[in-house]
Coordinates of C-alpha atoms in Angstrom, one line a residue:
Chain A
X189 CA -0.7 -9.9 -7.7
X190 CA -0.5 -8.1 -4.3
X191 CA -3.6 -10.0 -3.6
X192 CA -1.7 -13.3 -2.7
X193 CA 0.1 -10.5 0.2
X194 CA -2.8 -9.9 1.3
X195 CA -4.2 -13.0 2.2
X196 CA -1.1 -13.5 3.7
X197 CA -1.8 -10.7 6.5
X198 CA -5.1 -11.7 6.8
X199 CA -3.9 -15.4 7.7
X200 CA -1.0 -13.6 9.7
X201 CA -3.7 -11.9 11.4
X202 CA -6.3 -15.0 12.1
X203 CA -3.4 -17.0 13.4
X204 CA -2.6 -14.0 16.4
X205 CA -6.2 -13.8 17.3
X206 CA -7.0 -16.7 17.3
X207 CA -3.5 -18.0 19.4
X208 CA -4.7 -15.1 21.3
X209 CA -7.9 -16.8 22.6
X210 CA -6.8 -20.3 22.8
X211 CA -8.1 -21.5 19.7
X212 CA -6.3 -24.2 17.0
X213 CA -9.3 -23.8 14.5
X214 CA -10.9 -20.8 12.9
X215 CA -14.4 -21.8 11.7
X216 CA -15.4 -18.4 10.1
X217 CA -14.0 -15.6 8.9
X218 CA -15.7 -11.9 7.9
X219 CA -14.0 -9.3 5.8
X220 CA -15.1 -6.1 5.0
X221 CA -13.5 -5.1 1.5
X222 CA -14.6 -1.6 -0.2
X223 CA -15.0 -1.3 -4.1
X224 CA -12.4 1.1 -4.0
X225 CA -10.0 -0.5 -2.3
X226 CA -8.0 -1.8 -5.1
X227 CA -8.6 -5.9 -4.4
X228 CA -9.2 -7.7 -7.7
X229 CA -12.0 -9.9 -6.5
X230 CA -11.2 -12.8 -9.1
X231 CA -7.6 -12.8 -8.0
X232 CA -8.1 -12.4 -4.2
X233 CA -10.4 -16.0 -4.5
X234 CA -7.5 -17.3 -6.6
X235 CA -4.7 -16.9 -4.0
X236 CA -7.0 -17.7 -1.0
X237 CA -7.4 -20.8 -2.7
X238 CA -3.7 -21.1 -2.3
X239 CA -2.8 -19.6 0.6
X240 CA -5.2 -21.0 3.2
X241 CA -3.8 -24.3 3.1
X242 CA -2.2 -25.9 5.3
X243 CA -3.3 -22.4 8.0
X244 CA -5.0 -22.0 10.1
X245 CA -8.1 -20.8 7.9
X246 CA -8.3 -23.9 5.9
X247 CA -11.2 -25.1 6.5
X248 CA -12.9 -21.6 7.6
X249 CA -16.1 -20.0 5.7
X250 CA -14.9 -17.5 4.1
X251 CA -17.6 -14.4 4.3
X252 CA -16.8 -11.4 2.2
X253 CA -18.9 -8.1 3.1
X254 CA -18.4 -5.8 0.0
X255 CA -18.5 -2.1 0.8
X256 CA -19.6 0.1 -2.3
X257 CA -18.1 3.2 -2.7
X258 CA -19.5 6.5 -1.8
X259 CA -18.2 10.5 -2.6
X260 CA -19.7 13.6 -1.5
X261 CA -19.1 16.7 -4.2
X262 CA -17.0 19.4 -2.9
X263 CA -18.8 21.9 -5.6
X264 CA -22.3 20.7 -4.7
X265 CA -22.4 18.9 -1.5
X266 CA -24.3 15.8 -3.4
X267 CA -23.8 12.5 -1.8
X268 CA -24.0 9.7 -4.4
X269 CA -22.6 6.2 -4.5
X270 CA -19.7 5.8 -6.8
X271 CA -17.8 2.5 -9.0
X272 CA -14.4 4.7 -9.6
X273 CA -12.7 6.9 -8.5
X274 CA -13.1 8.9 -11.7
X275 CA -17.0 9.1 -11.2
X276 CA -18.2 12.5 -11.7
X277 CA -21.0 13.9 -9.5
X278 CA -23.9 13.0 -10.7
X279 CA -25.8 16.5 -10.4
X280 CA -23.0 19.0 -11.2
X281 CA -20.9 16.8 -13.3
X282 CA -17.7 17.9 -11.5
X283 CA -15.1 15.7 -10.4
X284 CA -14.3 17.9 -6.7
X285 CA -15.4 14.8 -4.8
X286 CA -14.2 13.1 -1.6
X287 CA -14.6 9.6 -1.0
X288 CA -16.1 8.8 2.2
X289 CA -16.7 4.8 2.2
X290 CA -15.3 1.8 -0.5
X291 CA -11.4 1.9 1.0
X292 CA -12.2 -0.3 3.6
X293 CA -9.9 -3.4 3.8
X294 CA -10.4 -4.8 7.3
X295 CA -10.5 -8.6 9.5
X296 CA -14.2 -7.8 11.0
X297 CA -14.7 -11.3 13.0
X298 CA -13.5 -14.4 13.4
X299 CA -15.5 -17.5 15.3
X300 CA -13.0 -20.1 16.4
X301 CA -12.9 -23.0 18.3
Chain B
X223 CA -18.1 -30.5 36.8
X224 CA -16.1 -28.8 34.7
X225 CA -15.8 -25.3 36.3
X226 CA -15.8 -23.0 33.3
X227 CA -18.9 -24.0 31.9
X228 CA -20.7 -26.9 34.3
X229 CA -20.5 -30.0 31.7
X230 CA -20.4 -33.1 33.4
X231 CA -17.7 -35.7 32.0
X232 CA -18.7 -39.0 30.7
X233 CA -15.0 -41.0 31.9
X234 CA -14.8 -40.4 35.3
X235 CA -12.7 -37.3 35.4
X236 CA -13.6 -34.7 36.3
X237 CA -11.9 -31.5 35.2
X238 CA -11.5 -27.8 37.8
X239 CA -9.9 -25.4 35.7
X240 CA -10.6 -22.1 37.5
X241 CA -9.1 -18.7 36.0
X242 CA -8.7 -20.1 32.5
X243 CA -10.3 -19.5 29.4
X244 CA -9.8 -23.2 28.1
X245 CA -10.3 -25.9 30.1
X246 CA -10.2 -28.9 28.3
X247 CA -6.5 -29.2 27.6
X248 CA -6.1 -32.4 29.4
X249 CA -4.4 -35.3 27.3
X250 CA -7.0 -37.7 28.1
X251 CA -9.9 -36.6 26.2
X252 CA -11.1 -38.9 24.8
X253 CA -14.0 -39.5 27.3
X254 CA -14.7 -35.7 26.9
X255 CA -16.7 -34.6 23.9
X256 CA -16.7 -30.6 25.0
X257 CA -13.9 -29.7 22.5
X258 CA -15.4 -27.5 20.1
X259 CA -16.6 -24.4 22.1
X260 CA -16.9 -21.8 19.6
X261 CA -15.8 -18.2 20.4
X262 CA -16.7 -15.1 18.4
X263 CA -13.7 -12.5 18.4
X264 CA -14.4 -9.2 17.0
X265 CA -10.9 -8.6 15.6
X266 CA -11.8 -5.4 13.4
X267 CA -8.5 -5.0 12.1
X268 CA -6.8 -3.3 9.0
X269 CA -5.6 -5.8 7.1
X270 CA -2.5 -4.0 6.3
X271 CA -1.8 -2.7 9.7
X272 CA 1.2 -4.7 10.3
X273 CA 2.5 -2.6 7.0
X274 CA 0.9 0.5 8.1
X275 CA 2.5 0.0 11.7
X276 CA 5.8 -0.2 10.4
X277 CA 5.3 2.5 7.8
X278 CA 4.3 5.3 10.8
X279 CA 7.4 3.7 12.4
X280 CA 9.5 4.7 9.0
X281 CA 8.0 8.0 9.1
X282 CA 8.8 8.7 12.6
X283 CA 12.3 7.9 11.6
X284 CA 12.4 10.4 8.7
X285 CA 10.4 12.9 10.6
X286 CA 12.9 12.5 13.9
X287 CA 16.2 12.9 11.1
X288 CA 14.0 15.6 8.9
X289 CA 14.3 13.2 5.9
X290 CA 11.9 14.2 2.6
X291 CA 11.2 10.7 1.8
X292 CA 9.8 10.3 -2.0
X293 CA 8.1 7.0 -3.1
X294 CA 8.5 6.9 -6.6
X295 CA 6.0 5.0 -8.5
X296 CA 5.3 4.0 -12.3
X297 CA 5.0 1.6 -15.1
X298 CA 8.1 0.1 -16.1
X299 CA 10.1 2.2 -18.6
X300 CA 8.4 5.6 -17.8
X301 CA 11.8 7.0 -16.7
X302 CA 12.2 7.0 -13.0
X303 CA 16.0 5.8 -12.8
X304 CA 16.7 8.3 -15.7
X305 CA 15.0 11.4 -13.2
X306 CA 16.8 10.1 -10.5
X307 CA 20.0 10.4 -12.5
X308 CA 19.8 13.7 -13.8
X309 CA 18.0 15.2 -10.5
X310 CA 20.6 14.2 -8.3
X311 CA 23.4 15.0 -10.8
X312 CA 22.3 18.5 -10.9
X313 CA 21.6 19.6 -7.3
X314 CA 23.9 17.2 -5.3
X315 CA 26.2 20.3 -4.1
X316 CA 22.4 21.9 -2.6
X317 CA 21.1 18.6 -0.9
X318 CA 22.8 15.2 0.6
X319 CA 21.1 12.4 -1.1
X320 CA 20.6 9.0 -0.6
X321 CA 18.3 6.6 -2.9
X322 CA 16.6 2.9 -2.3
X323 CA 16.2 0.9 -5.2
X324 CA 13.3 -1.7 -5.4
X325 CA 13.2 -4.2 -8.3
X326 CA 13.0 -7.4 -8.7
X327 CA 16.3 -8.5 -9.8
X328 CA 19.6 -7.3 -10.6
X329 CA 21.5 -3.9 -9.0
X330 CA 21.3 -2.3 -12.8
X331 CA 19.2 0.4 -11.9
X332 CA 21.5 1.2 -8.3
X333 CA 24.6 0.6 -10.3
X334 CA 23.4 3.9 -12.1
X335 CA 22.8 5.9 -9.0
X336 CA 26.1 4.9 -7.5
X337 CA 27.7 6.3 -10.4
X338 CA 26.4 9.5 -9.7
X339 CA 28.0 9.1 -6.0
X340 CA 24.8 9.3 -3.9
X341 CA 24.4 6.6 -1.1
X342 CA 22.5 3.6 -2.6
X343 CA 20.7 0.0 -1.5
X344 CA 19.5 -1.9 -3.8
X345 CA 16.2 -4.0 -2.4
X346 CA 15.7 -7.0 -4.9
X347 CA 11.9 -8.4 -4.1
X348 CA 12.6 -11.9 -5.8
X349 CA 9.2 -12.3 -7.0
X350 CA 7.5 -9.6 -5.3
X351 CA 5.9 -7.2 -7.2
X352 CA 5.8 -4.3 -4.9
X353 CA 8.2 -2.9 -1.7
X354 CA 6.5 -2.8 1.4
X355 CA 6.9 -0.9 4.6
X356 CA 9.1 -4.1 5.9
X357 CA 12.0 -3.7 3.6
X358 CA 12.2 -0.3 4.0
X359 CA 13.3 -0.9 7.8
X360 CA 15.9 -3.3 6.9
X361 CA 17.3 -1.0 4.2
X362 CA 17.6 2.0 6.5
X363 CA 19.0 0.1 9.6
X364 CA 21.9 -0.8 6.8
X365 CA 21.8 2.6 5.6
X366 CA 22.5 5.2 8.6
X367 CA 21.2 8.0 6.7
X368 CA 22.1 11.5 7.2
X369 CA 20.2 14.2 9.1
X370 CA 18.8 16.7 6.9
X371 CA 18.6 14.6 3.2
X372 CA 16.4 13.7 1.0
X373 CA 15.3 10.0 0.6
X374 CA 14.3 8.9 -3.1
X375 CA 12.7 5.7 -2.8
X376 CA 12.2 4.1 -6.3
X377 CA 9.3 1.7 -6.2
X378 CA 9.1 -2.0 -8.5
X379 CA 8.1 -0.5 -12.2
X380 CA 4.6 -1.6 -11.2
X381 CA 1.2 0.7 -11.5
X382 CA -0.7 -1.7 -9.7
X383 CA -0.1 -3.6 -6.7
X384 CA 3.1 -0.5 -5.0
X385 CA -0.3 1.9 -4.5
X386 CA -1.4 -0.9 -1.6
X387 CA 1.7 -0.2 0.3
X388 CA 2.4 2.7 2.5
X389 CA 6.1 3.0 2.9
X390 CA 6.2 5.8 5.2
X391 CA 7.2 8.3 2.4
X392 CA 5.8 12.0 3.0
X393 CA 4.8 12.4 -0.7
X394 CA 4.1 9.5 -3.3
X395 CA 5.6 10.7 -7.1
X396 CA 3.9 9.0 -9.8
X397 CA 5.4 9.3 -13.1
X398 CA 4.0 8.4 -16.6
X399 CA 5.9 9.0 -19.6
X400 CA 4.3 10.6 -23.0
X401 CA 4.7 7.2 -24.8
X402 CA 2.1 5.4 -22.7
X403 CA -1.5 5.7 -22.9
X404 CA -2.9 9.2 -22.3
X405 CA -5.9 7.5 -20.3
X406 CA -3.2 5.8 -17.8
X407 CA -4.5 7.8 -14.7
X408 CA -8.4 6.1 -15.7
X409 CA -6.6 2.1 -16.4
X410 CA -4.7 2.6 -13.4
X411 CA -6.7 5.2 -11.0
X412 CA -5.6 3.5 -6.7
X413 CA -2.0 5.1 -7.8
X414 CA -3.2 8.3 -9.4
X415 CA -5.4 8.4 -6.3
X416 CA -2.6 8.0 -3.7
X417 CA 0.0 10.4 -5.2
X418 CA 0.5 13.9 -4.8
X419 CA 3.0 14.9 -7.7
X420 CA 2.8 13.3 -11.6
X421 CA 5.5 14.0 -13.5
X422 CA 5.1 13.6 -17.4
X423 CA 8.3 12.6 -18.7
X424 CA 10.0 12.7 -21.6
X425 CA 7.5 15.5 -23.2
X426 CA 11.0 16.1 -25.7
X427 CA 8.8 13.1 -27.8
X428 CA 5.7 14.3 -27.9
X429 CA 6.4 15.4 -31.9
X430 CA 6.6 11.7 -32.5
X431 CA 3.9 10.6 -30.7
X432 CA 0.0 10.2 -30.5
X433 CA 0.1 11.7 -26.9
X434 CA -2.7 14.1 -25.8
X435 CA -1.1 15.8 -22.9
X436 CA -4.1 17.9 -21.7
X437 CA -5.7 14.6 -21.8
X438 CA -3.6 12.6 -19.5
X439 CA -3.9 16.0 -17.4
X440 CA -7.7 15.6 -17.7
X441 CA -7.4 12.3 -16.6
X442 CA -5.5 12.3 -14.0
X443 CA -7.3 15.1 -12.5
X444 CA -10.7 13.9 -12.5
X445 CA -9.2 10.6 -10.9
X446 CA -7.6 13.1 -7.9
X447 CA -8.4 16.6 -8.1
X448 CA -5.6 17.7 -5.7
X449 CA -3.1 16.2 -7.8
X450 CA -0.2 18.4 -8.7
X451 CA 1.2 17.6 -12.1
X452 CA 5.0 18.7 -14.0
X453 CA 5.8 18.3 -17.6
X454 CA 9.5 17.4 -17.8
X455 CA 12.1 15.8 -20.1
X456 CA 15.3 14.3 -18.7
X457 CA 16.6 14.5 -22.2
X458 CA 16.6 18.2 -23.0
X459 CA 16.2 19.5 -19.5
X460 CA 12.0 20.9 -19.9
X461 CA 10.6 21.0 -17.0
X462 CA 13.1 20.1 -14.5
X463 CA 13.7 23.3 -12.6
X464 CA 9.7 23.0 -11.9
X465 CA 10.5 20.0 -10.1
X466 CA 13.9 20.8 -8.5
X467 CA 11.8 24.0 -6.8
X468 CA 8.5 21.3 -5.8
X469 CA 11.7 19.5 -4.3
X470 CA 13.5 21.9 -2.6
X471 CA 9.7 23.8 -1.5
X472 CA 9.2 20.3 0.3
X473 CA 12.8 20.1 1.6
X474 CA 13.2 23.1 2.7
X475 CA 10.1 24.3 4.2
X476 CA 9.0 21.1 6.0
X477 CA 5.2 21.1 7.0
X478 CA 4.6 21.8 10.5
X479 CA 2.7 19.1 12.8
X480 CA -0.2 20.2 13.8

């Protein structure tokens, strides 16, 4: 459950900015979380549920961007979007790949008032 | 009219807030319906840069002292405080030592390293499941650790929710042990992924057990291709002078900073 931590930063993190510009109330927050970055999405929405309450996010819109995961193959320079990190490349079959998007795990925006 | 954004108010008021973001502060609003200005911050932000922050502090630390700091990550039961036993039972006259232990309760597991006399703190995460780059800095500014040591950090028995969490370590150690799953690296692939040494343990069982070891290797490998892997058993000694040279290799030879 290292999902309830992380909506702990991410409320840690709405509070500073939004301190930062004056604000009591964050209306909307946007997340960028990648397929391969090792959120449980079920879990996440069950300790936001929790966690927001009584925050400063507790009434904020809650917009998710999910970022799907992508690998280029080191033996065949393929680019192809993968679900795991055990995807093989889809032209060669190898598994020499580097991941190069879907780790992402970031606060994009915040509209507060 | 207000000065920050030219609104008239309604009570008679009138509000000059010049050189401030928020103007509307005043007690007496009431008369004043301008409240909810919305502002758009793009914050673009790791959500784990607090951690990450504190972790790059950690690793200036060890970097500054020339500490090899080890995370140490498994399941539960796959042998880590058994390693740790025996590894720094057999080479504690070549290298100073010092261990952190992360679980969530009890000091069992650094009751066992103090036995072995190596410098020990025991971090008990209540109902954490994971140690994160915070507790490492309170452990080390109790610990004063020696120049020129090596730092085993022995993460909560957890394949999950430890590979989130940079500690600051220079090399993650994942271990599985022959009676788990041989497709462990595919259930649990962010830790496979984040490591740089597996150690199979226990391989003195592998007689007794339905354990495909090139599989696991398989496994592992198409999770992280770069991943360096060591057969070992703590009982009968297999496998351990592999890992006491990856150790000292690291120790000794430290990478130079580009």
């Amino acid at each position: 459950m290292h999902e309830l931590s992380i909506v702990m930063s991410i409320i840690d993190i709405a509070t500073q900015q939004a301190t930062n510009a004056n604000a009591t109330l964050v209306d909307e927050i946007e997340l960028d979380v990648g397929a391969l970055s090792g959120i449980e999405m079920n879990a996440f929405d069950f300790a936001w549920k929790q966690a927001v309450e009584d925050s400063i996010l507790q009434n904020a819109t809650l917009t998710i961007n999910r970022i799907e995961g992508k690998a280029i193959c080191i033996d065949c320079s393929a680019s192809f979007e993968i679900q795991q990190y055990f995807d093989a490349c889809p032209v060669c079959g190898e598994h020499l790949i580097n991941i190069i998007q879907g780790k992402e795990l970031k606060v994009k925006s915040l509209v507060v008032s | 009219m207000c000065a920050t954004c030219g609104c008239d108010s309604y009570g008679g008021s009138t509000l000059h807030c010049i050189g401030e973001e928020r103007s509307h502060q005043l007690k007496d609003l009431s008369s004043h319906t301008h409240a909810s200005q919305k502002t758009i911050i793009d914050v673009e932000k790791d959500v784990l840069y607090q951690n990450n922050l504190l972790a790059e502090r950690n690793r200036g630390c060890f970097e500054a002292k020339n500490i090899l700091a080890l995370n140490l990550v498994s399941s539960p039961g796959s042998g880590k405080t058994t390693l740790l036993e025996r590894t720094l039972s057999d080479l504690k006259y070549e290298i100073g030592f010092a261990v952190i232990e992360g679980d969530q309760q009890t000091t069992n597991d650094a009751d066992r390293i103090h036995a072995t006399g190596t410098q020990v703190t025991q971090i008990n995460t209540g109902k954490g499941c994971h140690l994160d780059a915070h507790m490492i800095v309170h452990a080390l500014q109790g610990m004063k650790l020696k120049d020129n040591t090596v730092l085993f950090i022995e993460n909560v028995g957890n394949l999950v929710c430890p590979a989130m969490f940079d500690l600051g370590e220079k090399e993650r150690v994942v271990i599985v042990s022959v009676t788990e799953g041989d497709d462990k690296p595919l259930k649990y692939p962010d830790m496979f992924y984040s490591s740089t040494l597996c150690i199979i343990n226990k391989i003195d069982l592998l007689p007794y057990v339905p354990f495909d070891i090139n599989k696991v290797k398989e496994n592992a490998k198409k999770v992280n291709h770069s991943l360096e892997i060591i057969e070992v058993s703590c009982t009968s000694g297999a496998g351990l002078k592999e890992w006491y040279n990856w150790l000292k290799a690291k120790f000794l030879v430290p990478e130079i900073i580009a």
